[in-house]
Amino acid sequence: MKQNTPVFPPNFLWGAAIAANQAEGAWNVAGKGPSVADAIAHKSNLDLTDYSGHMALTDENIQDALNGTNDARYPKRRGIDFYHRYKEDLALFAEMGIKVLRVSIAWSRIFPAGEEAEPNEAGLQFYEDLFREMRKHNIEPLVTLSHYEMPLKLSEKYNGWVDRKVVDAFVHYSNACFDRYKDLVRYWLTFNEIDSIHRHPFTTAGIREEKCAPGQAVQDIYQGLHHQFVASALVTRDCHAKIPGSQVGCMLTKLTTYSRTCHPQDVEATLKKNLENYFYTDVQVKGEYPPLILRDLERRGIHLEMQPDDLAILRQHTVDFLSFSYYMSITESTQPDAERIPGNTVLGVKNPYLPASEWGWQIDPVGLKISLLELYDRYQKPLFIVENGLGAKDVVVEGQIHDDYRIDYFRSHFEQMQAAIDEGVDLLGFTSWGTIDIISAGTSQMSKRYGFIYVDQDDEGQGSLARLRKDSFYWYQQVIASNGSDLS
Ligand code: BG6
């Protein structure tokens, strides 16, 4: 009889993930400045295929954030009040058994306008307390320095990362974090989903396309991306110098793309999509721009302004591991009439073999295995899945939430992770998105829930904020306790 031996390594880092702007709330407390996330209003009744509509913003939104008005329209300003409730929440996470928690630092809590000479002590203290509390529960912090929450004032003043001065500001901010948390944090990520700069440049990099010169938006976005690559390499250097034994990772939205047919034109279009997705990790893991991408930029008339040392900096300070989010695969076709379906801020061609979430994201556990094999084969660096999960509407029945659909989602993905590890992939850990229900990044909804812990709050911010364990809470607890050998 075939033995069902567990294949997760003994030190596998089981955990969960959240982001400051989606969880903390307290957006203007203890000296925090407004961030780009605080300017994104919730819009009801929007077409699900129109993610750019959900994330769009107006001058009025910017003024609302700068002046602190109309809070009710801006869900990320309230989050789930993690800022005040983190002790209670960490105790629940510890009860679930998680070994690692991915959080982000809100840059504008530390440098409210992004460029002050001295950090805001209250902001530094908040994260010190948070990390100490994690350590008390034996939870390893995995910290993202930039997760869709740069100071709004940097966006206003410089059009975000388009300006090279933001590199200096980010390096200064990151060093303040390394100095303060060097004894508490070992695992760091630089930019969340760095590739998303092309899909939502404002939330990712503070870039407002309407502020770019006519016809210059794409050029400016690539320039902002180059600045982020350089900044990421510089802070990787500084982290290694200041925190011996630290591990720094890059972070990619893994958008594994399949060809809709075996027509060579579809296959070529698919290959190009996948090469585009690898571009970001090629720069951060291999330390150089891929030649095909450079040629493509040249053909499109895009010129990157570089300082003399930039390419050497990229080459010298590559990351220690590669982290990525994976929610779904997408499909490509050259047929203009192919049916399209929404995904994680992308529109893909519908794959007839896959089911979809209530938000249209196509569920594909085998795609996770394919992604792991592809990434490991290409880079041979340790991998870390730092986001994966199912956004769904949960129903509370007599205080209970029977979310079998979420358990099924995770089980099928864990089986594929096991298979990939078995086939030789070096996988450090897994942090689910998210531990607890938080505000959606893409739609600013509360009703799009990912957590193992339910939070009593609706899209309008009504509710007691009470926390309830879902069925998946107990299931994940058992998965972690058995190191992934009991997925039943
Ligand atoms: C990732 C982001 O792209 O997807 C998270 O890094 C986000 O911040 C997650 O929350 C899920 O997306 P959404 O739009 O459903 O919240």
Coordinates of C-alpha atoms and ligand atoms in Angstrom, one line a residue:
M1 CA 0.0 0.0 0.0
K2 CA 1.3 3.5 -0.9
Q3 CA 2.3 5.4 2.2
N4 CA 1.1 9.0 2.5
T5 CA 4.4 10.5 3.7
P6 CA 4.5 14.2 4.5
V7 CA 6.8 16.1 2.2
F8 CA 6.8 19.5 3.8
P9 CA 10.2 20.1 5.3
P10 CA 10.5 20.1 9.1
N11 CA 11.1 23.9 9.3
F12 CA 8.4 24.8 6.8
L13 CA 7.1 28.3 7.6
W14 CA 3.3 28.1 7.8
G15 CA 1.8 31.4 8.2
A16 CA -0.5 34.2 7.0
A17 CA -0.3 37.7 5.6
I18 CA -1.9 41.1 5.8
A19 CA -1.0 44.6 4.8
A20 CA -0.9 47.7 6.9
N21 CA -3.2 49.8 4.7
Q22 CA -5.9 47.1 4.6
A23 CA -5.9 46.2 8.2
E24 CA -4.6 48.8 10.6
G25 CA -7.0 51.7 10.2
A26 CA -6.0 54.6 12.5
W27 CA -4.9 56.3 9.3
N28 CA -4.2 59.7 10.9
V29 CA -3.3 58.6 14.5
A30 CA 0.0 59.3 16.3
G31 CA 1.5 61.5 13.6
K32 CA 0.8 59.2 10.6
G33 CA 0.6 61.1 7.3
P34 CA -1.9 60.2 4.6
S35 CA -0.8 57.4 2.2
V36 CA -2.0 56.7 -1.4
A37 CA -4.3 54.0 0.0
D38 CA -6.1 56.6 2.1
A39 CA -7.2 58.4 -1.1
I40 CA -9.0 55.4 -2.6
A41 CA -12.7 55.6 -2.2
H42 CA -15.1 52.7 -2.2
K43 CA -17.4 52.7 -5.2
S44 CA -20.4 50.5 -5.1
N45 CA -22.1 48.8 -8.1
L46 CA -19.0 48.8 -10.3
D47 CA -18.5 46.3 -13.0
L48 CA -16.2 43.5 -11.7
T49 CA -14.3 43.6 -15.0
D50 CA -13.5 47.2 -14.4
Y51 CA -10.8 47.0 -11.7
S52 CA -9.3 50.3 -13.0
G53 CA -12.6 51.9 -12.1
H54 CA -12.4 50.6 -8.5
M55 CA -8.9 51.9 -8.1
A56 CA -9.4 55.2 -10.0
L57 CA -9.2 58.5 -8.1
T58 CA -10.0 62.1 -8.6
D59 CA -8.4 65.4 -7.3
E60 CA -11.2 65.5 -4.8
N61 CA -10.1 62.1 -3.4
I62 CA -6.6 63.5 -3.0
Q63 CA -7.8 66.6 -1.2
D64 CA -10.1 64.5 1.1
A65 CA -7.0 62.5 2.2
L66 CA -4.8 65.6 2.6
N67 CA -7.5 67.5 4.5
G68 CA -8.8 64.5 6.5
T69 CA -12.4 64.9 5.3
N70 CA -15.1 62.4 4.2
D71 CA -13.6 59.5 6.1
A72 CA -16.7 57.3 5.6
R73 CA -16.0 57.0 1.9
Y74 CA -12.5 55.6 2.4
P75 CA -12.5 52.0 3.8
K76 CA -8.8 51.7 4.1
R77 CA -8.7 54.5 6.5
R78 CA -10.6 52.4 9.0
G79 CA -9.3 48.9 8.0
I80 CA -10.3 46.4 10.7
D81 CA -8.7 48.5 13.5
F82 CA -5.7 46.1 13.7
Y83 CA -3.7 49.2 15.0
H84 CA -5.6 49.1 18.3
R85 CA -6.5 45.3 18.4
Y86 CA -3.3 43.7 17.3
K87 CA -2.7 42.0 20.6
E88 CA -6.1 40.3 20.6
D89 CA -5.6 39.4 16.9
L90 CA -2.1 38.0 17.4
A91 CA -3.4 35.8 20.2
L92 CA -5.9 34.3 17.7
F93 CA -3.2 33.8 15.1
A94 CA -1.0 32.1 17.7
E95 CA -3.9 29.9 18.7
M96 CA -4.1 28.8 15.0
G97 CA -0.4 27.9 15.3
I98 CA 1.1 30.2 12.6
K99 CA 4.8 30.4 12.6
V100 CA 5.2 33.4 10.4
L101 CA 3.1 36.5 9.9
R102 CA 3.6 38.7 6.9
V103 CA 2.8 42.4 7.7
S104 CA 3.8 45.6 6.1
I105 CA 5.1 48.9 7.6
A106 CA 3.1 52.0 6.6
W107 CA 5.9 54.2 5.4
S108 CA 3.8 57.3 6.3
R109 CA 3.6 56.2 9.9
I110 CA 7.4 56.5 10.0
F111 CA 7.9 59.5 7.7
P112 CA 4.5 61.2 7.4
A113 CA 5.5 63.3 4.3
G114 CA 8.1 60.8 3.1
E115 CA 11.1 63.1 3.4
E116 CA 11.6 64.3 6.9
A117 CA 15.1 64.0 8.3
E118 CA 14.0 62.3 11.5
P119 CA 11.5 59.5 11.8
N120 CA 8.2 59.8 13.7
E121 CA 9.0 58.0 17.0
A122 CA 5.4 57.1 17.6
G123 CA 5.3 55.2 14.3
L124 CA 8.6 53.4 15.0
Q125 CA 7.3 52.4 18.5
F126 CA 4.1 51.0 17.1
Y127 CA 5.9 48.5 14.9
E128 CA 8.4 47.7 17.6
D129 CA 5.6 46.8 19.9
L130 CA 3.9 44.8 17.2
F131 CA 7.1 42.8 16.4
R132 CA 7.8 42.2 20.1
E133 CA 4.3 40.9 20.6
M134 CA 4.8 38.5 17.6
R135 CA 8.0 37.3 19.1
K136 CA 6.2 36.7 22.4
H137 CA 4.0 34.2 20.5
N138 CA 6.9 32.7 18.6
I139 CA 5.6 34.2 15.4
E140 CA 8.4 35.2 13.0
P141 CA 7.8 38.6 11.3
L142 CA 8.1 38.8 7.5
V143 CA 8.0 42.5 6.7
T144 CA 7.1 44.2 3.5
L145 CA 8.6 47.7 3.3
S146 CA 6.2 49.0 0.6
H147 CA 2.7 47.5 0.1
Y148 CA 0.6 50.0 -1.8
E149 CA 0.9 52.7 0.9
M150 CA 3.6 55.3 0.1
P151 CA 3.2 58.7 1.6
L152 CA 0.6 60.7 -0.5
K153 CA 2.7 63.8 -0.2
L154 CA 5.5 62.1 -2.2
S155 CA 3.0 61.3 -4.9
E156 CA 1.8 64.8 -5.0
K157 CA 5.2 66.5 -4.9
Y158 CA 7.1 64.2 -7.4
N159 CA 4.4 62.2 -9.1
G160 CA 5.7 59.3 -7.0
W161 CA 8.5 57.1 -8.2
V162 CA 8.9 58.9 -11.5
D163 CA 11.4 61.2 -9.6
R164 CA 14.7 59.8 -8.6
K165 CA 14.5 61.7 -5.2
V166 CA 12.0 59.0 -4.1
V167 CA 14.8 56.4 -4.2
D168 CA 16.7 58.4 -1.6
A169 CA 13.6 58.8 0.5
F170 CA 12.8 55.1 0.4
V171 CA 16.4 54.2 1.3
H172 CA 16.3 56.6 4.2
Y173 CA 13.0 55.1 5.4
S174 CA 14.2 51.5 5.0
N175 CA 17.4 52.2 7.0
A176 CA 15.4 53.7 9.8
C177 CA 13.4 50.4 9.9
F178 CA 16.6 48.3 9.8
D179 CA 18.2 50.3 12.6
R180 CA 15.2 50.0 14.8
Y181 CA 14.1 46.4 14.1
K182 CA 17.5 44.8 13.5
D183 CA 17.0 42.5 16.5
L184 CA 13.4 41.7 15.8
V185 CA 13.0 41.1 12.0
R186 CA 15.1 38.8 9.9
Y187 CA 12.9 38.3 6.8
W188 CA 12.2 41.4 4.6
L189 CA 10.4 42.0 1.3
T190 CA 11.1 45.3 -0.6
F191 CA 8.1 46.0 -2.9
N192 CA 4.8 44.1 -2.9
E193 CA 3.9 42.9 -6.4
I194 CA 6.4 45.3 -8.1
D195 CA 5.0 44.3 -11.5
S196 CA 1.6 45.9 -10.6
I197 CA 3.1 49.4 -11.4
H198 CA 1.7 48.9 -14.9
R199 CA -1.7 47.8 -13.8
H200 CA -2.3 50.4 -11.0
P201 CA 0.5 52.9 -11.0
F202 CA -1.0 55.2 -8.4
T203 CA -1.4 52.6 -5.6
T204 CA 1.9 50.9 -6.5
A205 CA 4.1 53.9 -7.1
G206 CA 2.1 57.1 -6.5
I207 CA 2.1 57.8 -10.2
R208 CA -0.9 59.7 -11.6
E209 CA -1.0 59.2 -15.3
E210 CA -2.9 62.5 -15.8
K211 CA 0.1 64.3 -14.3
C212 CA 2.5 62.8 -16.9
A213 CA 3.3 64.9 -20.0
P214 CA 1.0 64.0 -23.0
G215 CA 2.0 60.6 -24.3
Q216 CA 4.6 60.1 -21.6
A217 CA 2.7 57.9 -19.1
V218 CA 4.2 54.6 -20.2
Q219 CA 7.7 56.1 -20.3
D220 CA 7.2 57.5 -16.8
I221 CA 5.9 54.3 -15.4
Y222 CA 9.0 52.4 -16.7
Q223 CA 11.2 55.1 -15.2
G224 CA 9.4 54.7 -11.9
L225 CA 9.9 50.9 -12.1
H226 CA 13.6 51.4 -12.8
H227 CA 13.8 53.6 -9.7
Q228 CA 12.1 50.9 -7.6
F229 CA 14.5 48.2 -8.9
V230 CA 17.5 50.4 -7.9
A231 CA 15.9 51.2 -4.5
S232 CA 15.2 47.5 -3.9
A233 CA 18.9 46.6 -4.6
L234 CA 20.2 49.5 -2.4
V235 CA 18.0 48.5 0.6
T236 CA 19.0 44.8 0.0
R237 CA 22.6 45.9 0.4
D238 CA 21.8 48.0 3.5
C239 CA 19.8 45.2 5.1
H240 CA 22.6 42.7 4.6
A241 CA 25.1 45.2 6.1
K242 CA 23.0 46.1 9.1
I243 CA 21.3 42.8 10.0
P244 CA 23.7 39.8 9.8
G245 CA 21.9 36.7 8.6
S246 CA 18.9 38.7 7.3
Q247 CA 17.0 37.4 4.2
V248 CA 15.6 39.8 1.7
G249 CA 13.1 38.8 -1.0
C250 CA 11.5 40.3 -4.0
M251 CA 7.7 39.9 -4.6
L252 CA 5.9 39.2 -7.8
T253 CA 2.3 38.7 -8.8
K254 CA 2.7 35.3 -10.5
L255 CA 0.4 35.5 -13.5
T256 CA 1.1 32.1 -15.1
T257 CA -0.4 32.3 -18.6
Y258 CA -1.7 29.5 -20.7
S259 CA -2.3 29.6 -24.4
R260 CA -6.0 29.2 -25.3
T261 CA -5.1 27.1 -28.3
C262 CA -2.1 25.5 -30.0
H263 CA -2.2 28.0 -32.8
P264 CA 1.4 29.3 -33.1
Q265 CA 0.2 32.9 -32.8
D266 CA -1.6 32.2 -29.5
V267 CA 1.5 30.4 -28.3
E268 CA 3.8 33.3 -29.2
A269 CA 1.4 35.8 -27.5
T270 CA 1.4 33.6 -24.4
L271 CA 5.2 33.3 -24.4
K272 CA 5.5 37.1 -24.4
K273 CA 3.1 37.4 -21.5
N274 CA 5.1 35.0 -19.5
L275 CA 8.4 36.6 -20.4
E276 CA 6.9 39.9 -19.3
N277 CA 6.0 38.4 -16.0
Y278 CA 9.6 37.1 -15.5
F279 CA 11.1 40.5 -16.3
Y280 CA 10.7 41.7 -12.8
T281 CA 12.2 38.7 -11.1
D282 CA 15.0 38.5 -13.7
V283 CA 16.1 42.0 -12.6
Q284 CA 15.9 41.3 -8.9
V285 CA 17.1 37.7 -8.8
K286 CA 19.6 37.6 -11.7
G287 CA 20.6 41.3 -11.3
E288 CA 20.1 42.3 -14.9
Y289 CA 17.5 43.5 -17.4
P290 CA 16.7 40.7 -19.8
P291 CA 18.0 41.5 -23.4
L292 CA 14.6 40.9 -25.0
I293 CA 12.9 43.3 -22.7
L294 CA 15.6 46.0 -23.3
R295 CA 15.1 45.6 -27.1
D296 CA 11.4 45.8 -26.7
L297 CA 11.6 49.0 -24.7
E298 CA 13.9 50.4 -27.4
R299 CA 11.5 49.5 -30.2
R300 CA 8.7 51.2 -28.3
G301 CA 10.7 54.4 -27.9
I302 CA 11.0 54.0 -24.1
H303 CA 14.3 55.4 -22.8
L304 CA 15.4 54.6 -19.2
E305 CA 17.3 57.4 -17.5
M306 CA 20.1 55.6 -15.5
Q307 CA 22.9 56.8 -13.3
P308 CA 26.4 55.4 -14.1
D309 CA 26.3 52.9 -11.2
D310 CA 22.7 51.6 -11.6
L311 CA 23.5 48.5 -13.5
A312 CA 26.3 47.5 -11.2
I313 CA 24.0 48.1 -8.1
L314 CA 21.4 45.8 -9.6
R315 CA 24.0 43.2 -10.4
Q316 CA 25.7 43.3 -6.9
H317 CA 22.7 43.3 -4.6
T318 CA 20.3 40.6 -5.7
V319 CA 17.7 39.1 -3.4
D320 CA 18.1 36.0 -1.3
F321 CA 14.7 34.5 -2.1
L322 CA 11.8 35.0 -4.4
S323 CA 8.4 35.5 -3.0
F324 CA 5.2 35.7 -5.0
S325 CA 1.4 35.9 -4.8
Y326 CA -0.6 33.3 -6.6
Y327 CA -4.4 33.3 -6.8
M328 CA -5.2 32.2 -10.3
S329 CA -3.7 31.5 -13.8
I330 CA -4.7 33.4 -16.9
T331 CA -5.2 32.4 -20.5
E332 CA -4.2 34.3 -23.6
S333 CA -5.6 34.3 -27.1
T334 CA -5.1 36.4 -30.2
Q335 CA -8.8 36.1 -31.1
P336 CA -10.4 39.5 -30.4
D337 CA -13.8 37.9 -29.7
A338 CA -12.5 35.4 -27.1
E339 CA -14.6 35.7 -23.9
R340 CA -12.7 37.6 -21.1
I341 CA -13.0 37.2 -17.4
P342 CA -11.7 39.4 -14.5
G343 CA -8.8 38.4 -12.3
N344 CA -6.3 40.0 -10.0
T345 CA -6.3 43.4 -11.6
V346 CA -6.1 41.7 -15.0
L347 CA -8.6 40.6 -17.6
G348 CA -7.8 37.2 -19.1
V349 CA -9.4 35.0 -21.6
K350 CA -11.8 32.5 -20.0
N351 CA -10.3 29.1 -19.4
P352 CA -13.1 26.5 -20.0
Y353 CA -11.5 24.0 -17.7
L354 CA -11.5 26.0 -14.5
P355 CA -14.1 27.2 -12.0
A356 CA -14.1 30.8 -10.8
S357 CA -14.6 32.6 -7.6
E358 CA -17.5 34.9 -7.0
W359 CA -15.3 37.7 -8.3
G360 CA -14.4 35.8 -11.5
W361 CA -10.9 34.8 -10.5
Q362 CA -10.3 31.3 -12.0
I363 CA -9.2 28.8 -9.5
D364 CA -6.3 26.7 -10.6
P365 CA -4.3 24.7 -8.0
V366 CA -2.2 22.9 -10.7
G367 CA -1.2 26.4 -11.9
L368 CA 0.5 26.9 -8.5
K369 CA 2.5 23.8 -9.1
I370 CA 3.4 24.9 -12.6
S371 CA 4.4 28.3 -11.2
L372 CA 6.6 26.7 -8.5
L373 CA 8.4 24.4 -11.0
E374 CA 8.9 27.2 -13.6
L375 CA 10.3 29.7 -11.0
Y376 CA 12.5 27.2 -9.4
D377 CA 13.9 25.9 -12.7
R378 CA 14.6 29.4 -13.9
Y379 CA 16.2 30.8 -10.8
Q380 CA 17.2 28.0 -8.4
K381 CA 16.6 30.3 -5.5
P382 CA 14.4 29.5 -2.5
L383 CA 10.7 30.4 -3.1
F384 CA 8.2 31.7 -0.7
I385 CA 4.4 31.8 -1.4
V386 CA 3.4 35.0 0.4
E387 CA -0.2 35.3 -0.8
N388 CA -2.7 32.8 -1.8
G389 CA -6.4 32.5 -0.8
L390 CA -10.0 32.8 -1.8
G391 CA -12.0 36.0 -1.7
A392 CA -15.6 34.9 -0.9
K393 CA -18.8 36.2 0.7
D394 CA -19.2 34.4 4.1
V395 CA -22.5 34.0 5.9
V396 CA -22.7 33.9 9.7
V397 CA -25.2 31.3 10.9
E398 CA -25.8 31.3 14.7
G399 CA -22.3 32.6 15.3
Q400 CA -20.6 30.1 12.9
I401 CA -19.1 30.4 9.5
H402 CA -19.1 27.2 7.5
D403 CA -16.5 28.0 4.8
D404 CA -15.9 24.6 3.2
Y405 CA -15.2 26.4 -0.1
R406 CA -12.2 28.1 1.4
I407 CA -11.0 24.8 2.9
D408 CA -11.3 23.1 -0.5
Y409 CA -9.4 25.9 -2.1
F410 CA -6.5 25.7 0.3
R411 CA -6.5 21.9 0.4
S412 CA -6.2 21.6 -3.4
H413 CA -3.4 24.2 -3.4
F414 CA -1.5 22.5 -0.5
E415 CA -1.6 19.2 -2.4
Q416 CA 0.1 20.9 -5.4
M417 CA 2.7 22.5 -3.1
Q418 CA 3.5 19.1 -1.7
A419 CA 3.8 17.7 -5.2
A420 CA 6.2 20.5 -6.2
I421 CA 8.3 20.0 -3.2
D422 CA 8.4 16.3 -3.8
E423 CA 9.6 17.1 -7.4
G424 CA 12.5 19.1 -5.9
V425 CA 11.3 22.7 -5.4
D426 CA 12.9 24.5 -2.5
L427 CA 9.9 26.2 -0.8
L428 CA 10.6 28.1 2.4
G429 CA 7.0 28.7 3.5
F430 CA 3.4 29.8 2.8
T431 CA 1.6 32.8 4.1
S432 CA -2.1 32.7 3.2
W433 CA -4.0 35.8 2.2
G434 CA -5.1 36.8 4.8
T435 CA -5.3 35.5 8.3
I436 CA -8.3 37.6 9.1
D437 CA -10.8 39.5 7.0
I438 CA -9.5 42.9 5.9
I439 CA -10.4 45.5 3.3
S440 CA -9.9 44.3 -0.3
A441 CA -7.0 46.0 -2.1
G442 CA -8.7 46.0 -5.5
T443 CA -12.3 46.8 -4.7
S444 CA -12.1 48.3 -1.2
Q445 CA -14.9 46.0 -0.2
M446 CA -15.1 44.3 3.2
S447 CA -17.5 41.7 1.8
K448 CA -14.7 40.1 -0.2
R449 CA -13.3 38.0 2.6
Y450 CA -10.1 36.0 2.7
G451 CA -9.6 35.3 6.4
F452 CA -9.7 32.3 8.7
I453 CA -11.1 34.8 11.2
Y454 CA -14.3 36.6 10.4
V455 CA -14.6 40.4 11.2
D456 CA -18.0 41.8 11.9
Q457 CA -18.0 44.8 9.5
D458 CA -19.8 45.5 6.3
D459 CA -18.8 47.5 3.2
E460 CA -20.1 50.7 4.8
G461 CA -18.1 50.2 7.9
Q462 CA -21.0 49.2 10.1
G463 CA -20.5 46.4 12.6
S464 CA -19.1 45.5 16.0
L465 CA -15.6 44.5 14.6
A466 CA -16.0 41.3 16.7
R467 CA -13.7 38.5 15.6
L468 CA -15.2 35.0 15.0
R469 CA -13.3 31.8 14.1
K470 CA -14.5 30.3 10.8
D471 CA -14.4 26.5 10.2
S472 CA -11.3 27.1 8.1
F473 CA -9.6 28.4 11.3
Y474 CA -9.7 24.9 12.9
W475 CA -8.8 23.3 9.6
Y476 CA -5.7 25.4 9.1
Q477 CA -4.8 24.8 12.8
Q478 CA -4.7 21.1 12.1
V479 CA -2.8 21.5 8.9
I480 CA -0.1 23.4 10.7
A481 CA 0.0 21.1 13.7
S482 CA 0.6 18.2 11.4
N483 CA 3.1 20.1 9.2
G484 CA 0.8 19.6 6.2
S485 CA 0.4 15.9 6.5
D486 CA -3.3 16.1 7.6
L487 CA -5.3 18.0 4.9
S488 CA -8.5 16.1 5.6
Ligands
BG6_1 C1 -2.7 41.0 -3.9 C2 -2.4 42.2 -3.0 O1 -2.6 41.4 -5.2 O2 -4.0 40.6 -3.9 C3 -3.2 42.3 -1.8 O3 -1.0 42.2 -2.7 C4 -4.6 42.0 -2.1 O4 -2.9 43.5 -1.2 C5 -4.8 40.6 -2.7 O5 -5.5 42.2 -1.0 C6 -6.2 40.2 -3.0 O6 -6.7 41.2 -3.8 P1 -8.1 41.9 -3.5 O7 -8.3 42.9 -4.5 O8 -9.1 40.8 -3.6 O9 -8.0 42.4 -2.1

